[in-house]
Amino acid sequence: MRCFLYLLLLMGLSCSAQKKTTSDQESAIPQLVLHDTHSHLEASHFEVIKDEKSLKLLFAQINKTRKPGIPLPQVDFKKETLLFYGPGMIKGMRNLEIYIQKESQDSIKIVLLDTFDSPKGELITTSPFCLYSLPKTGKTIVFIEKE
């Protein structure tokens, strides 16, 4: 009888541990903050933004020729980290999305989903970008660019 109670207790604890792990992974889904078609970046650029100063430097580049410029997003850097990606100058329109490919105890691997979305006819040159937020962790963020 005592073994049965221990077994029942062990099963209950293991179920609650699995639920906690699942909810931690769900909270780590990147949330889109901003996207646009003109970043004014010549080359591909991925950046993890952890403070207000880095965000202001990035937006100085993005808003270089805009009047008025895109306002800075409101971010609590104590709770969030921003992920920026811009592929540089490209032909045609693209839908850029980032997602977590794999998360381990010490790192988060980020992958880009890049889909072509341009009407038929002449292709225009753009420099799109996307900005995502992710809950702050002590993990290293690694960007994997698919070829």
mmCIF file of N, CA and C in Angstrom:
data_model
loop_
_atom_site.group_PDB
_atom_site.id
_atom_site.type_symbol
_atom_site.label_atom_id
_atom_site.label_comp_id
_atom_site.label_asym_id
_atom_site.label_seq_id
_atom_site.Cartn_x
_atom_site.Cartn_y
_atom_site.Cartn_z
ATOM 1 N N MET A 1 0.825 -1.186 0.000
ATOM 2 C CA MET A 1 0.000 0.000 0.000
ATOM 3 C C MET A 1 0.881 1.267 0.000
ATOM 4 N N ARG A 2 1.930 1.230 0.820
ATOM 5 C CA ARG A 2 2.826 2.373 0.915
ATOM 6 C C ARG A 2 3.522 2.625 -0.429
ATOM 7 N N CYS A 3 3.931 1.560 -1.121
ATOM 8 C CA CYS A 3 4.562 1.689 -2.439
ATOM 9 C C CYS A 3 3.611 2.335 -3.442
ATOM 10 N N PHE A 4 2.337 1.949 -3.349
ATOM 11 C CA PHE A 4 1.343 2.518 -4.247
ATOM 12 C C PHE A 4 1.205 4.026 -4.032
ATOM 13 N N LEU A 5 1.206 4.478 -2.781
ATOM 14 C CA LEU A 5 1.108 5.905 -2.470
ATOM 15 C C LEU A 5 2.341 6.663 -2.985
ATOM 16 N N TYR A 6 3.529 6.071 -2.802
ATOM 17 C CA TYR A 6 4.748 6.708 -3.310
ATOM 18 C C TYR A 6 4.716 6.818 -4.840
ATOM 19 N N LEU A 7 4.249 5.778 -5.480
ATOM 20 C CA LEU A 7 4.142 5.778 -6.926
ATOM 21 C C LEU A 7 3.162 6.852 -7.395
ATOM 22 N N LEU A 8 2.033 6.967 -6.729
ATOM 23 C CA LEU A 8 1.033 7.973 -7.062
ATOM 24 C C LEU A 8 1.591 9.388 -6.860
ATOM 25 N N LEU A 9 2.322 9.597 -5.783
ATOM 26 C CA LEU A 9 2.944 10.892 -5.512
ATOM 27 C C LEU A 9 3.990 11.224 -6.573
ATOM 28 N N LEU A 10 4.794 10.252 -6.932
ATOM 29 C CA LEU A 10 5.814 10.451 -7.959
ATOM 30 C C LEU A 10 5.190 10.812 -9.305
ATOM 31 N N MET A 11 4.099 10.150 -9.672
ATOM 32 C CA MET A 11 3.426 10.438 -10.931
ATOM 33 C C MET A 11 2.851 11.855 -10.920
ATOM 34 N N GLY A 12 2.285 12.258 -9.814
ATOM 35 C CA GLY A 12 1.722 13.608 -9.706
ATOM 36 C C GLY A 12 2.791 14.672 -9.832
ATOM 37 N N LEU A 13 3.956 14.461 -9.213
ATOM 38 C CA LEU A 13 5.043 15.434 -9.305
ATOM 39 C C LEU A 13 5.608 15.502 -10.715
ATOM 40 N N SER A 14 5.728 14.362 -11.381
ATOM 41 C CA SER A 14 6.286 14.376 -12.734
ATOM 42 C C SER A 14 5.337 15.070 -13.706
ATOM 43 N N CYS A 15 4.039 14.936 -13.520
ATOM 44 C CA CYS A 15 3.080 15.622 -14.402
ATOM 45 C C CYS A 15 3.163 17.129 -14.229
ATOM 46 N N SER A 16 3.280 17.603 -13.002
ATOM 47 C CA SER A 16 3.353 19.049 -12.789
ATOM 48 C C SER A 16 4.677 19.609 -13.297
ATOM 49 N N ALA A 17 5.752 18.840 -13.253
ATOM 50 C CA ALA A 17 7.031 19.305 -13.787
ATOM 51 C C ALA A 17 6.949 19.450 -15.302
ATOM 52 N N GLN A 18 6.266 18.538 -15.970
ATOM 53 C CA GLN A 18 6.114 18.627 -17.414
ATOM 54 C C GLN A 18 5.284 19.843 -17.801
ATOM 55 N N LYS A 19 4.249 20.156 -17.057
ATOM 56 C CA LYS A 19 3.428 21.324 -17.347
ATOM 57 C C LYS A 19 4.243 22.596 -17.224
ATOM 58 N N LYS A 20 5.104 22.695 -16.221
ATOM 59 C CA LYS A 20 5.914 23.887 -16.019
ATOM 60 C C LYS A 20 6.881 24.082 -17.184
ATOM 61 N N THR A 21 7.509 23.033 -17.649
ATOM 62 C CA THR A 21 8.434 23.125 -18.776
ATOM 63 C C THR A 21 7.711 23.595 -20.029
ATOM 64 N N THR A 22 6.524 23.075 -20.285
ATOM 65 C CA THR A 22 5.759 23.467 -21.456
ATOM 66 C C THR A 22 5.394 24.942 -21.400
ATOM 67 N N SER A 23 4.954 25.433 -20.251
ATOM 68 C CA SER A 23 4.563 26.835 -20.159
ATOM 69 C C SER A 23 5.769 27.751 -20.295
ATOM 70 N N ASP A 24 6.955 27.324 -19.839
ATOM 71 C CA ASP A 24 8.167 28.122 -20.020
ATOM 72 C C ASP A 24 8.487 28.263 -21.498
ATOM 73 N N GLN A 25 8.315 27.191 -22.263
ATOM 74 C CA GLN A 25 8.603 27.247 -23.687
ATOM 75 C C GLN A 25 7.593 28.129 -24.410
ATOM 76 N N GLU A 26 6.326 28.086 -23.997
ATOM 77 C CA GLU A 26 5.315 28.911 -24.633
ATOM 78 C C GLU A 26 5.591 30.389 -24.411
ATOM 79 N N SER A 27 6.124 30.754 -23.246
ATOM 80 C CA SER A 27 6.373 32.157 -22.958
ATOM 81 C C SER A 27 7.571 32.676 -23.751
ATOM 82 N N ALA A 28 8.363 31.789 -24.349
ATOM 83 C CA ALA A 28 9.558 32.204 -25.074
ATOM 84 C C ALA A 28 9.302 32.393 -26.571
ATOM 85 N N ILE A 29 8.054 32.488 -26.987
ATOM 86 C CA ILE A 29 7.746 32.707 -28.397
ATOM 87 C C ILE A 29 8.003 34.175 -28.717
ATOM 88 N N PRO A 30 8.837 34.456 -29.732
ATOM 89 C CA PRO A 30 9.093 35.855 -30.094
ATOM 90 C C PRO A 30 7.809 36.551 -30.551
ATOM 91 N N GLN A 31 7.616 37.783 -30.102
ATOM 92 C CA GLN A 31 6.447 38.575 -30.462
ATOM 93 C C GLN A 31 6.865 39.709 -31.383
ATOM 94 N N LEU A 32 6.184 39.855 -32.511
ATOM 95 C CA LEU A 32 6.490 40.911 -33.462
ATOM 96 C C LEU A 32 6.181 42.269 -32.842
ATOM 97 N N VAL A 33 7.164 43.165 -32.887
ATOM 98 C CA VAL A 33 7.008 44.522 -32.371
ATOM 99 C C VAL A 33 6.812 45.493 -33.531
ATOM 100 N N LEU A 34 7.600 45.296 -34.605
ATOM 101 C CA LEU A 34 7.585 46.245 -35.708
ATOM 102 C C LEU A 34 8.175 45.598 -36.955
ATOM 103 N N HIS A 35 7.649 45.960 -38.110
ATOM 104 C CA HIS A 35 8.263 45.557 -39.379
ATOM 105 C C HIS A 35 8.011 46.665 -40.385
ATOM 106 N N ASP A 36 8.904 46.778 -41.348
ATOM 107 C CA ASP A 36 8.780 47.812 -42.367
ATOM 108 C C ASP A 36 9.610 47.396 -43.572
ATOM 109 N N THR A 37 9.481 48.143 -44.657
ATOM 110 C CA THR A 37 10.183 47.777 -45.888
ATOM 111 C C THR A 37 11.459 48.573 -46.127
ATOM 112 N N HIS A 38 11.785 49.528 -45.260
ATOM 113 C CA HIS A 38 12.978 50.353 -45.489
ATOM 114 C C HIS A 38 13.797 50.518 -44.206
ATOM 115 N N SER A 39 14.888 49.766 -44.122
ATOM 116 C CA SER A 39 15.792 49.865 -42.969
ATOM 117 C C SER A 39 17.013 50.707 -43.284
ATOM 118 N N HIS A 40 17.279 50.947 -44.569
ATOM 119 C CA HIS A 40 18.464 51.674 -45.035
ATOM 120 C C HIS A 40 19.757 50.919 -44.723
ATOM 121 N N LEU A 41 19.660 49.603 -44.574
ATOM 122 C CA LEU A 41 20.842 48.765 -44.354
ATOM 123 C C LEU A 41 21.266 48.167 -45.690
ATOM 124 N N GLU A 42 22.540 48.219 -45.987
ATOM 125 C CA GLU A 42 23.061 47.684 -47.242
ATOM 126 C C GLU A 42 23.238 46.161 -47.182
ATOM 127 N N ALA A 43 23.693 45.656 -46.024
ATOM 128 C CA ALA A 43 24.002 44.233 -45.866
ATOM 129 C C ALA A 43 23.104 43.605 -44.803
ATOM 130 N N SER A 44 23.064 42.289 -44.798
ATOM 131 C CA SER A 44 22.297 41.544 -43.816
ATOM 132 C C SER A 44 22.783 41.870 -42.398
ATOM 133 N N HIS A 45 21.823 42.038 -41.465
ATOM 134 C CA HIS A 45 22.180 42.452 -40.107
ATOM 135 C C HIS A 45 21.223 41.821 -39.106
ATOM 136 N N PHE A 46 21.771 41.107 -38.116
ATOM 137 C CA PHE A 46 20.999 40.576 -36.993
ATOM 138 C C PHE A 46 21.593 41.161 -35.730
ATOM 139 N N GLU A 47 20.726 41.609 -34.829
ATOM 140 C CA GLU A 47 21.215 42.225 -33.596
ATOM 141 C C GLU A 47 20.304 41.875 -32.431
ATOM 142 N N VAL A 48 20.927 41.567 -31.302
ATOM 143 C CA VAL A 48 20.213 41.379 -30.048
ATOM 144 C C VAL A 48 20.325 42.702 -29.301
ATOM 145 N N ILE A 49 19.204 43.321 -29.012
ATOM 146 C CA ILE A 49 19.183 44.635 -28.373
ATOM 147 C C ILE A 49 18.762 44.462 -26.918
ATOM 148 N N LYS A 50 19.671 44.831 -26.025
ATOM 149 C CA LYS A 50 19.438 44.622 -24.598
ATOM 150 C C LYS A 50 19.295 45.913 -23.800
ATOM 151 N N ASP A 51 19.442 47.065 -24.475
ATOM 152 C CA ASP A 51 19.342 48.328 -23.744
ATOM 153 C C ASP A 51 18.833 49.447 -24.636
ATOM 154 N N GLU A 52 18.412 50.533 -24.008
ATOM 155 C CA GLU A 52 17.834 51.683 -24.703
ATOM 156 C C GLU A 52 18.836 52.342 -25.652
ATOM 157 N N LYS A 53 20.097 52.404 -25.257
ATOM 158 C CA LYS A 53 21.121 53.046 -26.085
ATOM 159 C C LYS A 53 21.275 52.329 -27.435
ATOM 160 N N SER A 54 21.342 50.998 -27.409
ATOM 161 C CA SER A 54 21.456 50.215 -28.652
ATOM 162 C C SER A 54 20.231 50.405 -29.534
ATOM 163 N N LEU A 55 19.051 50.485 -28.913
ATOM 164 C CA LEU A 55 17.821 50.688 -29.665
ATOM 165 C C LEU A 55 17.829 52.061 -30.354
ATOM 166 N N LYS A 56 18.283 53.085 -29.649
ATOM 167 C CA LYS A 56 18.343 54.435 -30.228
ATOM 168 C C LYS A 56 19.341 54.495 -31.386
ATOM 169 N N LEU A 57 20.474 53.813 -31.258
ATOM 170 C CA LEU A 57 21.454 53.787 -32.353
ATOM 171 C C LEU A 57 20.875 53.109 -33.594
ATOM 172 N N LEU A 58 20.173 52.012 -33.398
ATOM 173 C CA LEU A 58 19.553 51.299 -34.505
ATOM 174 C C LEU A 58 18.499 52.176 -35.185
ATOM 175 N N PHE A 59 17.661 52.828 -34.411
ATOM 176 C CA PHE A 59 16.607 53.661 -34.985
ATOM 177 C C PHE A 59 17.158 54.932 -35.626
ATOM 178 N N ALA A 60 18.329 55.380 -35.203
ATOM 179 C CA ALA A 60 18.971 56.504 -35.886
ATOM 180 C C ALA A 60 19.296 56.097 -37.325
ATOM 181 N N GLN A 61 19.734 54.856 -37.526
ATOM 182 C CA GLN A 61 20.021 54.338 -38.869
ATOM 183 C C GLN A 61 18.730 54.156 -39.672
ATOM 184 N N ILE A 62 17.724 53.574 -39.051
ATOM 185 C CA ILE A 62 16.461 53.313 -39.744
ATOM 186 C C ILE A 62 15.771 54.621 -40.137
ATOM 187 N N ASN A 63 15.814 55.610 -39.263
ATOM 188 C CA ASN A 63 15.108 56.871 -39.492
ATOM 189 C C ASN A 63 15.959 57.930 -40.189
ATOM 190 N N LYS A 64 17.073 57.531 -40.734
ATOM 191 C CA LYS A 64 18.033 58.445 -41.340
ATOM 192 C C LYS A 64 17.401 59.397 -42.367
ATOM 193 N N THR A 65 16.498 58.898 -43.183
ATOM 194 C CA THR A 65 15.903 59.750 -44.218
ATOM 195 C C THR A 65 14.392 59.901 -44.044
ATOM 196 N N ARG A 66 13.859 59.532 -42.920
ATOM 197 C CA ARG A 66 12.409 59.628 -42.700
ATOM 198 C C ARG A 66 12.082 60.899 -41.924
ATOM 199 N N LYS A 67 11.090 61.575 -42.379
ATOM 200 C CA LYS A 67 10.588 62.734 -41.656
ATOM 201 C C LYS A 67 9.076 62.647 -41.658
ATOM 202 N N PRO A 68 8.397 62.378 -40.600
ATOM 203 C CA PRO A 68 8.938 62.028 -39.294
ATOM 204 C C PRO A 68 9.411 60.577 -39.272
ATOM 205 N N GLY A 69 10.269 60.266 -38.336
ATOM 206 C CA GLY A 69 10.802 58.916 -38.218
ATOM 207 C C GLY A 69 9.847 57.982 -37.498
ATOM 208 N N ILE A 70 10.149 56.707 -37.559
ATOM 209 C CA ILE A 70 9.378 55.706 -36.814
ATOM 210 C C ILE A 70 9.698 55.910 -35.331
ATOM 211 N N PRO A 71 8.691 56.043 -34.475
ATOM 212 C CA PRO A 71 8.977 56.233 -33.051
ATOM 213 C C PRO A 71 9.581 54.974 -32.428
ATOM 214 N N LEU A 72 10.386 55.172 -31.391
ATOM 215 C CA LEU A 72 10.974 54.045 -30.666
ATOM 216 C C LEU A 72 9.879 53.249 -29.979
ATOM 217 N N PRO A 73 9.915 51.922 -30.080
ATOM 218 C CA PRO A 73 8.931 51.121 -29.338
ATOM 219 C C PRO A 73 9.210 51.210 -27.843
ATOM 220 N N GLN A 74 8.156 51.161 -27.053
ATOM 221 C CA GLN A 74 8.290 51.174 -25.597
ATOM 222 C C GLN A 74 8.637 49.763 -25.125
ATOM 223 N N VAL A 75 9.798 49.620 -24.505
ATOM 224 C CA VAL A 75 10.288 48.306 -24.102
ATOM 225 C C VAL A 75 10.800 48.380 -22.665
ATOM 226 N N ASP A 76 10.442 47.392 -21.866
ATOM 227 C CA ASP A 76 10.992 47.266 -20.522
ATOM 228 C C ASP A 76 12.175 46.301 -20.624
ATOM 229 N N PHE A 77 13.393 46.857 -20.708
ATOM 230 C CA PHE A 77 14.576 46.023 -20.918
ATOM 231 C C PHE A 77 14.936 45.185 -19.691
ATOM 232 N N LYS A 78 14.270 45.394 -18.571
ATOM 233 C CA LYS A 78 14.468 44.521 -17.407
ATOM 234 C C LYS A 78 13.760 43.187 -17.618
ATOM 235 N N LYS A 79 12.726 43.207 -18.477
ATOM 236 C CA LYS A 79 11.930 42.002 -18.714
ATOM 237 C C LYS A 79 12.068 41.444 -20.126
ATOM 238 N N GLU A 80 12.474 42.299 -21.096
ATOM 239 C CA GLU A 80 12.478 41.893 -22.496
ATOM 240 C C GLU A 80 13.811 42.168 -23.183
ATOM 241 N N THR A 81 14.061 41.396 -24.216
ATOM 242 C CA THR A 81 15.175 41.594 -25.135
ATOM 243 C C THR A 81 14.573 41.733 -26.520
ATOM 244 N N LEU A 82 15.135 42.610 -27.348
ATOM 245 C CA LEU A 82 14.650 42.768 -28.714
ATOM 246 C C LEU A 82 15.580 42.070 -29.690
ATOM 247 N N LEU A 83 14.997 41.505 -30.731
ATOM 248 C CA LEU A 83 15.748 40.853 -31.801
ATOM 249 C C LEU A 83 15.444 41.584 -33.095
ATOM 250 N N PHE A 84 16.480 42.082 -33.756
ATOM 251 C CA PHE A 84 16.323 42.825 -35.008
ATOM 252 C C PHE A 84 16.955 42.028 -36.130
ATOM 253 N N TYR A 85 16.244 41.957 -37.272
ATOM 254 C CA TYR A 85 16.831 41.350 -38.462
ATOM 255 C C TYR A 85 16.456 42.170 -39.685
ATOM 256 N N GLY A 86 17.459 42.447 -40.515
ATOM 257 C CA GLY A 86 17.260 43.078 -41.808
ATOM 258 C C GLY A 86 18.172 42.398 -42.809
ATOM 259 N N PRO A 87 17.651 41.907 -43.931
ATOM 260 C CA PRO A 87 18.482 41.195 -44.904
ATOM 261 C C PRO A 87 19.328 42.112 -45.782
ATOM 262 N N GLY A 88 19.217 43.422 -45.611
ATOM 263 C CA GLY A 88 19.935 44.348 -46.477
ATOM 264 C C GLY A 88 19.105 44.658 -47.709
ATOM 265 N N MET A 89 19.758 45.156 -48.741
ATOM 266 C CA MET A 89 19.066 45.530 -49.979
ATOM 267 C C MET A 89 18.722 44.277 -50.786
ATOM 268 N N ILE A 90 17.445 44.123 -51.117
ATOM 269 C CA ILE A 90 16.983 42.960 -51.867
ATOM 270 C C ILE A 90 16.021 43.413 -52.962
ATOM 271 N N LYS A 91 15.807 42.555 -53.927
ATOM 272 C CA LYS A 91 14.815 42.805 -54.986
ATOM 273 C C LYS A 91 13.512 42.138 -54.580
ATOM 274 N N GLY A 92 12.425 42.879 -54.638
ATOM 275 C CA GLY A 92 11.110 42.332 -54.323
ATOM 276 C C GLY A 92 10.753 42.506 -52.859
ATOM 277 N N MET A 93 9.521 42.136 -52.550
ATOM 278 C CA MET A 93 9.007 42.240 -51.187
ATOM 279 C C MET A 93 9.178 40.898 -50.483
ATOM 280 N N ARG A 94 9.469 40.952 -49.210
ATOM 281 C CA ARG A 94 9.663 39.728 -48.430
ATOM 282 C C ARG A 94 8.856 39.804 -47.136
ATOM 283 N N ASN A 95 8.370 38.665 -46.702
ATOM 284 C CA ASN A 95 7.782 38.528 -45.373
ATOM 285 C C ASN A 95 8.848 37.890 -44.497
ATOM 286 N N LEU A 96 9.282 38.611 -43.473
ATOM 287 C CA LEU A 96 10.329 38.124 -42.577
ATOM 288 C C LEU A 96 9.711 37.746 -41.243
ATOM 289 N N GLU A 97 9.992 36.541 -40.802
ATOM 290 C CA GLU A 97 9.559 36.094 -39.487
ATOM 291 C C GLU A 97 10.715 35.358 -38.847
ATOM 292 N N ILE A 98 10.874 35.529 -37.548
ATOM 293 C CA ILE A 98 11.878 34.739 -36.843
ATOM 294 C C ILE A 98 11.165 33.831 -35.850
ATOM 295 N N TYR A 99 11.769 32.698 -35.613
ATOM 296 C CA TYR A 99 11.208 31.758 -34.649
ATOM 297 C C TYR A 99 12.340 31.015 -33.956
ATOM 298 N N ILE A 100 12.000 30.407 -32.842
ATOM 299 C CA ILE A 100 12.986 29.646 -32.080
ATOM 300 C C ILE A 100 13.060 28.245 -32.659
ATOM 301 N N GLN A 101 14.250 27.888 -33.148
ATOM 302 C CA GLN A 101 14.450 26.547 -33.693
ATOM 303 C C GLN A 101 14.707 25.555 -32.564
ATOM 304 N N LYS A 102 15.555 25.968 -31.625
ATOM 305 C CA LYS A 102 15.918 25.070 -30.530
ATOM 306 C C LYS A 102 16.305 25.905 -29.320
ATOM 307 N N GLU A 103 15.876 25.454 -28.153
ATOM 308 C CA GLU A 103 16.235 26.129 -26.918
ATOM 309 C C GLU A 103 16.850 25.111 -25.970
ATOM 310 N N SER A 104 18.023 25.443 -25.466
ATOM 311 C CA SER A 104 18.691 24.571 -24.511
ATOM 312 C C SER A 104 18.839 25.326 -23.196
ATOM 313 N N GLN A 105 19.549 24.737 -22.250
ATOM 314 C CA GLN A 105 19.709 25.379 -20.948
ATOM 315 C C GLN A 105 20.516 26.668 -21.033
ATOM 316 N N ASP A 106 21.419 26.772 -22.015
ATOM 317 C CA ASP A 106 22.276 27.954 -22.075
ATOM 318 C C ASP A 106 22.166 28.766 -23.362
ATOM 319 N N SER A 107 21.346 28.329 -24.339
ATOM 320 C CA SER A 107 21.241 29.097 -25.584
ATOM 321 C C SER A 107 19.863 28.968 -26.226
ATOM 322 N N ILE A 108 19.563 29.955 -27.064
ATOM 323 C CA ILE A 108 18.344 29.960 -27.870
ATOM 324 C C ILE A 108 18.783 30.141 -29.312
ATOM 325 N N LYS A 109 18.414 29.197 -30.177
ATOM 326 C CA LYS A 109 18.774 29.288 -31.589
ATOM 327 C C LYS A 109 17.592 29.862 -32.357
ATOM 328 N N ILE A 110 17.840 31.010 -33.000
ATOM 329 C CA ILE A 110 16.827 31.736 -33.748
ATOM 330 C C ILE A 110 17.040 31.499 -35.237
ATOM 331 N N VAL A 111 15.950 31.214 -35.959
ATOM 332 C CA VAL A 111 16.003 30.972 -37.400
ATOM 333 C C VAL A 111 15.027 31.930 -38.081
ATOM 334 N N LEU A 112 15.364 32.320 -39.292
ATOM 335 C CA LEU A 112 14.543 33.227 -40.073
ATOM 336 C C LEU A 112 13.672 32.450 -41.044
ATOM 337 N N LEU A 113 12.407 32.829 -41.134
ATOM 338 C CA LEU A 113 11.505 32.329 -42.157
ATOM 339 C C LEU A 113 11.300 33.490 -43.124
ATOM 340 N N ASP A 114 11.854 33.369 -44.321
ATOM 341 C CA ASP A 114 11.875 34.444 -45.314
ATOM 342 C C ASP A 114 11.084 33.982 -46.529
ATOM 343 N N THR A 115 9.914 34.585 -46.761
ATOM 344 C CA THR A 115 9.090 34.195 -47.898
ATOM 345 C C THR A 115 8.954 35.359 -48.871
ATOM 346 N N PHE A 116 9.065 35.047 -50.134
ATOM 347 C CA PHE A 116 8.960 36.034 -51.200
ATOM 348 C C PHE A 116 7.494 36.406 -51.368
ATOM 349 N N ASP A 117 7.201 37.708 -51.396
ATOM 350 C CA ASP A 117 5.818 38.172 -51.495
ATOM 351 C C ASP A 117 5.769 39.413 -52.371
ATOM 352 N N SER A 118 5.996 39.238 -53.651
ATOM 353 C CA SER A 118 6.031 40.384 -54.557
ATOM 354 C C SER A 118 5.089 40.138 -55.716
ATOM 355 N N PRO A 119 4.358 41.162 -56.121
ATOM 356 C CA PRO A 119 3.484 40.993 -57.283
ATOM 357 C C PRO A 119 4.310 40.788 -58.551
ATOM 358 N N LYS A 120 3.686 40.196 -59.532
ATOM 359 C CA LYS A 120 4.384 39.979 -60.808
ATOM 360 C C LYS A 120 4.662 41.308 -61.477
ATOM 361 N N GLY A 121 5.719 41.331 -62.258
ATOM 362 C CA GLY A 121 6.096 42.562 -62.935
ATOM 363 C C GLY A 121 7.475 42.995 -62.473
ATOM 364 N N GLU A 122 7.720 44.269 -62.509
ATOM 365 C CA GLU A 122 9.034 44.802 -62.146
ATOM 366 C C GLU A 122 9.276 44.651 -60.642
ATOM 367 N N LEU A 123 10.460 44.159 -60.293
ATOM 368 C CA LEU A 123 10.817 44.000 -58.890
ATOM 369 C C LEU A 123 11.469 45.282 -58.377
ATOM 370 N N ILE A 124 10.965 45.774 -57.272
ATOM 371 C CA ILE A 124 11.540 46.971 -56.667
ATOM 372 C C ILE A 124 12.596 46.576 -55.641
ATOM 373 N N THR A 125 13.529 47.470 -55.379
ATOM 374 C CA THR A 125 14.557 47.216 -54.376
ATOM 375 C C THR A 125 14.064 47.725 -53.032
ATOM 376 N N THR A 126 14.137 46.865 -52.028
ATOM 377 C CA THR A 126 13.726 47.234 -50.671
ATOM 378 C C THR A 126 14.806 46.804 -49.688
ATOM 379 N N SER A 127 14.665 47.237 -48.458
ATOM 380 C CA SER A 127 15.550 46.796 -47.383
ATOM 381 C C SER A 127 14.684 46.557 -46.143
ATOM 382 N N PRO A 128 13.898 45.470 -46.167
ATOM 383 C CA PRO A 128 12.947 45.233 -45.080
ATOM 384 C C PRO A 128 13.648 44.910 -43.763
ATOM 385 N N PHE A 129 12.887 45.013 -42.688
ATOM 386 C CA PHE A 129 13.393 44.608 -41.379
ATOM 387 C C PHE A 129 12.233 44.148 -40.512
ATOM 388 N N CYS A 130 12.569 43.401 -39.481
ATOM 389 C CA CYS A 130 11.585 43.004 -38.480
ATOM 390 C C CYS A 130 12.229 43.143 -37.100
ATOM 391 N N LEU A 131 11.411 43.471 -36.126
ATOM 392 C CA LEU A 131 11.857 43.650 -34.748
ATOM 393 C C LEU A 131 10.933 42.833 -33.861
ATOM 394 N N TYR A 132 11.510 41.907 -33.105
ATOM 395 C CA TYR A 132 10.743 41.023 -32.239
ATOM 396 C C TYR A 132 11.181 41.197 -30.791
ATOM 397 N N SER A 133 10.268 40.926 -29.870
ATOM 398 C CA SER A 133 10.627 40.923 -28.447
ATOM 399 C C SER A 133 10.588 39.485 -27.937
ATOM 400 N N LEU A 134 11.418 39.244 -26.960
ATOM 401 C CA LEU A 134 11.545 37.927 -26.357
ATOM 402 C C LEU A 134 11.729 38.141 -24.867
ATOM 403 N N PRO A 135 11.088 37.346 -24.014
ATOM 404 C CA PRO A 135 11.314 37.507 -22.587
ATOM 405 C C PRO A 135 12.801 37.376 -22.262
ATOM 406 N N LYS A 136 13.285 38.223 -21.375
ATOM 407 C CA LYS A 136 14.706 38.246 -21.042
ATOM 408 C C LYS A 136 15.096 36.973 -20.281
ATOM 409 N N THR A 137 16.178 36.373 -20.741
ATOM 410 C CA THR A 137 16.752 35.204 -20.077
ATOM 411 C C THR A 137 18.252 35.414 -20.022
ATOM 412 N N GLY A 138 18.943 34.593 -19.301
ATOM 413 C CA GLY A 138 20.395 34.671 -19.273
ATOM 414 C C GLY A 138 21.032 33.863 -20.392
ATOM 415 N N LYS A 139 20.213 33.383 -21.314
ATOM 416 C CA LYS A 139 20.706 32.509 -22.372
ATOM 417 C C LYS A 139 21.335 33.302 -23.511
ATOM 418 N N THR A 140 22.305 32.682 -24.176
ATOM 419 C CA THR A 140 22.928 33.262 -25.355
ATOM 420 C C THR A 140 21.987 33.071 -26.539
ATOM 421 N N ILE A 141 21.787 34.132 -27.322
ATOM 422 C CA ILE A 141 20.919 34.052 -28.494
ATOM 423 C C ILE A 141 21.799 33.916 -29.725
ATOM 424 N N VAL A 142 21.560 32.843 -30.485
ATOM 425 C CA VAL A 142 22.341 32.538 -31.677
ATOM 426 C C VAL A 142 21.417 32.607 -32.881
ATOM 427 N N PHE A 143 21.806 33.371 -33.899
ATOM 428 C CA PHE A 143 21.017 33.495 -35.110
ATOM 429 C C PHE A 143 21.603 32.574 -36.183
ATOM 430 N N ILE A 144 20.747 31.738 -36.752
ATOM 431 C CA ILE A 144 21.164 30.819 -37.800
ATOM 432 C C ILE A 144 20.498 31.281 -39.091
ATOM 433 N N GLU A 145 21.300 31.737 -40.041
ATOM 434 C CA GLU A 145 20.757 32.204 -41.311
ATOM 435 C C GLU A 145 20.764 31.049 -42.292
ATOM 436 N N LYS A 146 19.571 30.637 -42.721
ATOM 437 C CA LYS A 146 19.458 29.543 -43.690
ATOM 438 C C LYS A 146 19.896 30.051 -45.051
ATOM 439 N N GLU A 147 20.522 29.187 -45.796
ATOM 440 C CA GLU A 147 20.987 29.563 -47.147
ATOM 441 C C GLU A 147 20.053 29.026 -48.198
#
